[in-house]
Every structure is written in C-alpha cells, then in structure tokens.
Amino acid sequence: MDLLYQFAVCFIAGIGAGLGTGFAGMSAAAVITPMLVTFLHTEPYQAVGIALASDVLASAVSAYTYGKNKNLDVRNGLVMMAAVLAFTLVGSWASSLVPAGTMGNFSVFMTLLLGVKFIVKPVMTTKEAMAGVSPQKRFIQSILCGTGIGMICGFIGAGGGMMMLLVLTSVLGYELKTAVGTSVFIMAFTALTGSVSHFVIGGMGEWTVLLFCVLSTLLWARIAARFANRSTPAVLNRATGAVLVVLGVVILGVNLLS
C-alpha cells in the first residue's frame, strides 16, 4: 500500500485520537481502530493493538503535562486503576455469555452525549471543593467506581476513557482538569496492558502504520494537553465538548462506511 496514503490516514486518525486524549482522556482506540479498519483494511484485532499502543505514549505525555500543572490525583488514580484492571477481566468473561455486538456503538454515543453535556452543563467544580471530601470517602468511591468502569469496559470492550471522565466529574466531583489528568494517568497503564496482550496474541501488523499512528497521536495529545492546562474552566469545557461532539460524529460516520 502507498506509504503516503498510509501516512495521511494515520496522521488524520492521530489528530482525532490525540485531541481526544489530551482534552478528555479519551481512548485512542475509539478513533484509530475504525480509521485503520475502514481505510487501510487492517485486521480489526491488530488495529485495536496499534490504537492501544498509540494510546500509551499519548496518555503518558498527557498525564505528565497535567501532573506538572498539579492537575493529577495519583493516589486515588492508582486505587481506581487497580479496580478497573481487575474487573475488566470479570466483564470480559461476562461478555462471552451474550451475543457479539450487543453494545457495539455504546462508546460512540457516549462520546457524543458527554460532549453535549460539557457544552450545555460545564463542570465548574473547584479544587477547594474537591479537598472538602475526606480521604477515606474518596478511597471507597475510587474502588466502587473503578469496579463499575472495569465491568462495563470489559463487557463492551471500549469506552474506558469516557466512563472514567464521566464518573470522575459527575460522581466523584473532580474539577475538569484533575479529572482528565487522572483519567489519562490510568489509561496509560491500561493501554499498555492491552497493547502488549494484543501484540502477543495477534501480532503487530505493519510497523509503518504503528509508527505513524503513535507519533501523530503523541504530537496532538501533547498539543491538546498543554492547551487544556493553560485554559480557564469555561474555555476548557467548551473545547472539550466541541472535540467530543466532532469526534463522535466522525467516528459514527466512519463506522457507517465500514
């Protein structure tokens, strides 16, 4: 396949994935997988592996940027991550008991709805309000919410970043920047676990596609994370909402083409 065409598809996919990661902690798999399958005819399992590998560095550099600006809750993020990883396995087992594709477009519709939510009803919680919650209550909330997110992600195979952002802002009461920072921190580890398992089981696919996707996603995630950390809450809510709505529409369109 023409190398320039590969680069164009991966670069465009990386723009969407990187902006989604840097602004909203969204998994790169939601954007890159359908793009690779539709336009490069990549085997779906390998496409997910490439998308998850792209997510690792993009989420890591985003988490570093949010952490450097003190917009990251590492302690409770680790607690939630442990629960997510453990119960993703339980959810995966449960999904094997139901017909495939039962909730295939769940993450796409969640992306759209969450985008509309941030535009219509922005998250304006402050760090001072966050600090008013006791560490013990936050610890228990992190375990319970991580359990629920893991079950859902394991069951439908997608939507982890969106679920975490929704739960962190709406249930745990995080302000938006800390919610995104904590979400990408968790996603870096979950994506690493997922990508390694996919590569071991299904192979890496074309290395040029992997390289182009990783670099493009990393570039745009870095740009988005830096912009997000310098923005006011009002601007960040609108920007995050707009990015999610556009990505939701684009992903839905790509899925219809495939």
Coordinates of C-alpha atoms in Angstrom, one line a residue:
M1 CA 0.0 0.0 0.0
D2 CA 1.2 3.5 -0.8
L3 CA 3.3 4.9 2.1
L4 CA 2.0 8.4 1.6
Y5 CA -1.6 7.2 1.8
Q6 CA -0.8 5.3 5.0
F7 CA 0.8 8.4 6.5
A8 CA -2.3 10.5 5.6
V9 CA -4.8 8.1 7.2
C10 CA -2.6 7.6 10.3
F11 CA -2.0 11.3 10.7
I12 CA -5.7 12.2 10.4
A13 CA -6.5 9.4 12.9
G14 CA -3.8 10.7 15.2
I15 CA -5.3 14.2 15.2
G16 CA -8.6 12.9 16.4
A17 CA -7.1 10.4 18.9
G18 CA -4.5 12.9 20.2
L19 CA -7.1 15.7 20.7
G20 CA -9.5 13.3 22.4
T21 CA -6.8 12.0 24.7
G22 CA -5.3 15.4 25.6
F23 CA -8.6 17.2 26.1
A24 CA -10.8 14.4 27.6
G25 CA -8.8 11.4 28.4
M26 CA -10.5 9.5 25.6
S27 CA -9.0 6.2 24.4
A28 CA -7.2 6.5 21.1
A29 CA -8.8 3.1 20.1
A30 CA -12.2 4.8 19.7
V31 CA -10.8 6.9 16.7
I32 CA -7.8 4.9 15.3
T33 CA -9.4 1.5 15.2
P34 CA -12.3 2.3 12.8
M35 CA -10.0 4.5 10.7
L36 CA -7.4 1.7 10.2
V37 CA -10.1 -0.9 9.5
T38 CA -12.1 1.2 7.1
F39 CA -9.3 3.0 5.1
L40 CA -6.3 0.7 5.4
H41 CA -8.2 -2.6 5.7
T42 CA -6.1 -3.5 8.8
E43 CA -7.2 -6.7 10.6
P44 CA -9.5 -5.5 13.4
Y45 CA -7.6 -7.2 16.2
Q46 CA -4.3 -5.7 15.0
A47 CA -6.0 -2.3 14.6
V48 CA -7.0 -2.3 18.2
G49 CA -3.4 -3.3 19.3
I50 CA -2.0 -0.4 17.2
A51 CA -4.6 2.0 18.7
L52 CA -3.8 0.9 22.2
A53 CA 0.0 1.3 21.6
S54 CA -0.7 4.8 20.3
D55 CA -2.6 5.4 23.5
V56 CA 0.3 4.5 25.8
L57 CA 2.7 7.4 24.9
A58 CA -0.1 9.9 24.3
S59 CA -1.7 9.2 27.7
A60 CA 1.7 9.2 29.4
V61 CA 2.8 12.5 28.0
S62 CA -0.7 14.0 28.7
A63 CA -0.6 12.7 32.3
Y64 CA 2.9 14.2 32.7
T65 CA 1.6 17.6 31.5
Y66 CA -1.4 17.5 33.8
G67 CA 0.8 16.3 36.7
K68 CA 3.3 19.1 36.1
N69 CA 0.4 21.6 36.5
K70 CA -0.8 19.8 39.6
N71 CA -3.9 18.5 37.9
L72 CA -3.5 14.8 38.7
D73 CA -4.7 12.7 41.7
V74 CA -2.1 9.9 41.7
R75 CA -3.1 8.2 44.9
N76 CA -6.8 7.7 44.1
G77 CA -5.9 7.1 40.4
L78 CA -3.9 4.1 41.4
V79 CA -6.7 2.8 43.5
M80 CA -9.2 3.2 40.7
M81 CA -6.8 1.7 38.2
A82 CA -6.4 -1.5 40.2
A83 CA -10.2 -1.9 40.4
V84 CA -10.6 -1.2 36.7
L85 CA -7.9 -3.7 35.6
A86 CA -9.3 -6.4 37.9
F87 CA -12.9 -6.1 37.0
T88 CA -12.2 -5.6 33.3
L89 CA -11.4 -9.3 33.4
V90 CA -14.7 -10.1 35.0
G91 CA -16.5 -8.0 32.4
S92 CA -14.7 -9.7 29.6
W93 CA -15.8 -13.1 30.9
A94 CA -19.4 -11.8 31.2
S95 CA -19.4 -10.5 27.6
S96 CA -18.6 -14.0 26.4
L97 CA -22.0 -15.1 27.6
V98 CA -24.0 -12.6 25.4
P99 CA -24.3 -12.2 21.6
A100 CA -21.4 -10.3 19.9
G101 CA -22.1 -6.7 19.0
T102 CA -24.9 -6.2 21.6
M103 CA -23.5 -2.8 22.6
G104 CA -21.1 -2.1 19.7
N105 CA -21.8 1.7 19.4
F106 CA -22.0 2.4 23.1
S107 CA -18.7 4.3 23.3
V108 CA -19.6 6.4 20.2
F109 CA -22.9 7.6 21.6
M110 CA -21.3 8.2 25.0
T111 CA -18.7 10.4 23.3
L112 CA -21.5 12.5 21.7
L113 CA -23.6 12.8 24.8
L114 CA -20.6 13.6 27.0
G115 CA -19.6 16.3 24.5
V116 CA -23.0 17.9 24.6
K117 CA -23.0 17.7 28.4
F118 CA -19.8 19.7 28.7
I119 CA -21.1 22.4 26.4
V120 CA -24.6 22.6 27.9
K121 CA -23.7 21.9 31.6
P122 CA -20.0 22.6 32.1
V123 CA -18.1 21.2 35.1
M124 CA -17.2 24.1 37.3
T125 CA -16.1 22.3 40.4
T126 CA -13.1 23.8 42.1
K127 CA -10.1 22.1 43.8
E128 CA -11.2 23.7 47.0
A129 CA -14.5 21.8 46.8
M130 CA -12.6 18.6 45.9
A131 CA -10.4 19.0 49.0
G132 CA -13.6 19.0 51.2
V133 CA -14.1 15.3 50.6
S134 CA -12.5 13.0 53.2
P135 CA -9.6 10.7 52.0
Q136 CA -11.5 7.7 53.3
K137 CA -14.6 8.5 51.3
R138 CA -12.6 9.2 48.2
F139 CA -10.8 5.9 48.6
I140 CA -14.0 4.0 48.8
Q141 CA -15.5 5.9 45.9
S142 CA -12.5 5.2 43.8
I143 CA -12.8 1.4 44.4
L144 CA -16.5 1.3 43.7
C145 CA -16.3 3.5 40.6
G146 CA -13.3 1.6 39.3
T147 CA -15.2 -1.7 39.7
G148 CA -18.1 -0.4 37.7
I149 CA -15.9 1.1 35.0
G150 CA -13.9 -2.1 34.7
M151 CA -17.1 -4.3 34.4
I152 CA -18.5 -2.1 31.7
C153 CA -15.3 -1.8 29.7
G154 CA -14.6 -5.5 29.9
F155 CA -18.2 -6.2 28.8
I156 CA -18.3 -3.9 25.8
G157 CA -14.6 -3.7 25.0
A158 CA -14.5 0.1 24.8
G159 CA -15.4 3.4 26.4
G160 CA -12.9 3.3 29.3
G161 CA -11.7 6.9 29.0
M162 CA -15.2 8.3 28.5
M163 CA -16.5 6.3 31.5
M164 CA -13.7 7.5 33.7
L165 CA -14.2 11.1 32.8
L166 CA -18.0 10.9 33.4
V167 CA -17.5 9.2 36.7
L168 CA -14.7 11.4 37.9
T169 CA -16.6 14.6 37.1
S170 CA -20.2 13.6 37.9
V171 CA -19.9 11.0 40.7
L172 CA -16.6 11.8 42.5
G173 CA -16.9 15.6 42.0
Y174 CA -13.5 16.2 40.4
E175 CA -12.8 19.5 38.7
L176 CA -12.3 19.0 34.9
K177 CA -8.6 19.3 34.6
T178 CA -7.9 17.0 37.5
A179 CA -10.5 14.5 36.1
V180 CA -8.8 14.4 32.7
G181 CA -5.3 14.2 34.2
T182 CA -6.3 11.3 36.4
S183 CA -8.1 9.6 33.5
V184 CA -5.1 9.7 31.2
F185 CA -2.8 8.6 34.0
I186 CA -5.0 5.4 34.4
M187 CA -5.3 5.0 30.6
A188 CA -1.6 4.9 30.1
F189 CA -1.3 1.7 32.2
T190 CA -4.5 0.1 30.9
A191 CA -3.5 0.8 27.3
L192 CA 0.0 -0.7 27.9
T193 CA -1.5 -3.9 29.3
G194 CA -4.0 -4.1 26.4
S195 CA -1.5 -3.4 23.6
V196 CA 1.1 -5.9 24.9
S197 CA -1.6 -8.7 25.0
H198 CA -2.9 -7.8 21.6
F199 CA 0.6 -7.9 20.0
V200 CA 1.4 -11.2 21.7
I201 CA -1.8 -12.8 20.5
G202 CA -2.4 -11.1 17.1
G203 CA 0.9 -9.7 16.0
M204 CA 1.9 -6.1 15.4
G205 CA 0.7 -5.7 11.9
E206 CA 2.5 -3.2 9.6
W207 CA 5.2 -1.4 11.5
T208 CA 4.9 1.8 9.4
V209 CA 1.2 2.1 10.4
L210 CA 2.1 1.6 14.0
L211 CA 4.9 4.2 13.9
F212 CA 2.8 6.8 12.1
C213 CA -0.2 6.4 14.5
V214 CA 2.0 6.5 17.6
L215 CA 3.8 9.7 16.5
S216 CA 0.7 11.5 15.3
T217 CA -1.3 10.7 18.4
L218 CA 1.6 11.7 20.6
L219 CA 2.1 15.1 18.9
W220 CA -1.6 16.1 19.1
A221 CA -2.1 14.8 22.6
R222 CA 0.8 16.9 23.7
I223 CA -0.6 20.0 22.0
A224 CA -4.1 19.4 23.5
A225 CA -2.8 18.8 27.0
R226 CA -0.7 21.9 27.0
F227 CA -3.7 24.0 25.7
A228 CA -6.0 22.4 28.2
N229 CA -3.8 23.2 31.2
R230 CA -3.5 26.8 30.2
S231 CA -7.2 27.3 29.6
T232 CA -9.9 28.7 32.0
P233 CA -12.5 26.1 33.1
A234 CA -15.2 27.7 30.9
V235 CA -13.0 27.6 27.8
L236 CA -11.8 24.1 28.6
N237 CA -15.4 22.8 29.0
R238 CA -16.4 24.2 25.6
A239 CA -13.3 23.0 23.9
T240 CA -13.6 19.5 25.4
G241 CA -17.3 19.4 24.5
A242 CA -16.7 20.5 20.9
V243 CA -13.9 18.0 20.4
L244 CA -16.0 15.1 21.7
V245 CA -19.1 16.0 19.6
V246 CA -17.0 16.3 16.4
L247 CA -15.2 13.0 17.1
G248 CA -18.4 11.3 17.9
V249 CA -19.9 12.4 14.6
V250 CA -16.8 11.4 12.6
I251 CA -16.5 8.0 14.3
L252 CA -20.2 7.3 13.7
G253 CA -19.7 8.2 10.0
V254 CA -16.6 6.0 9.7
N255 CA -18.4 3.1 11.3
L256 CA -21.2 3.5 8.7
L257 CA -18.7 3.4 5.9
S258 CA -17.0 0.2 7.1

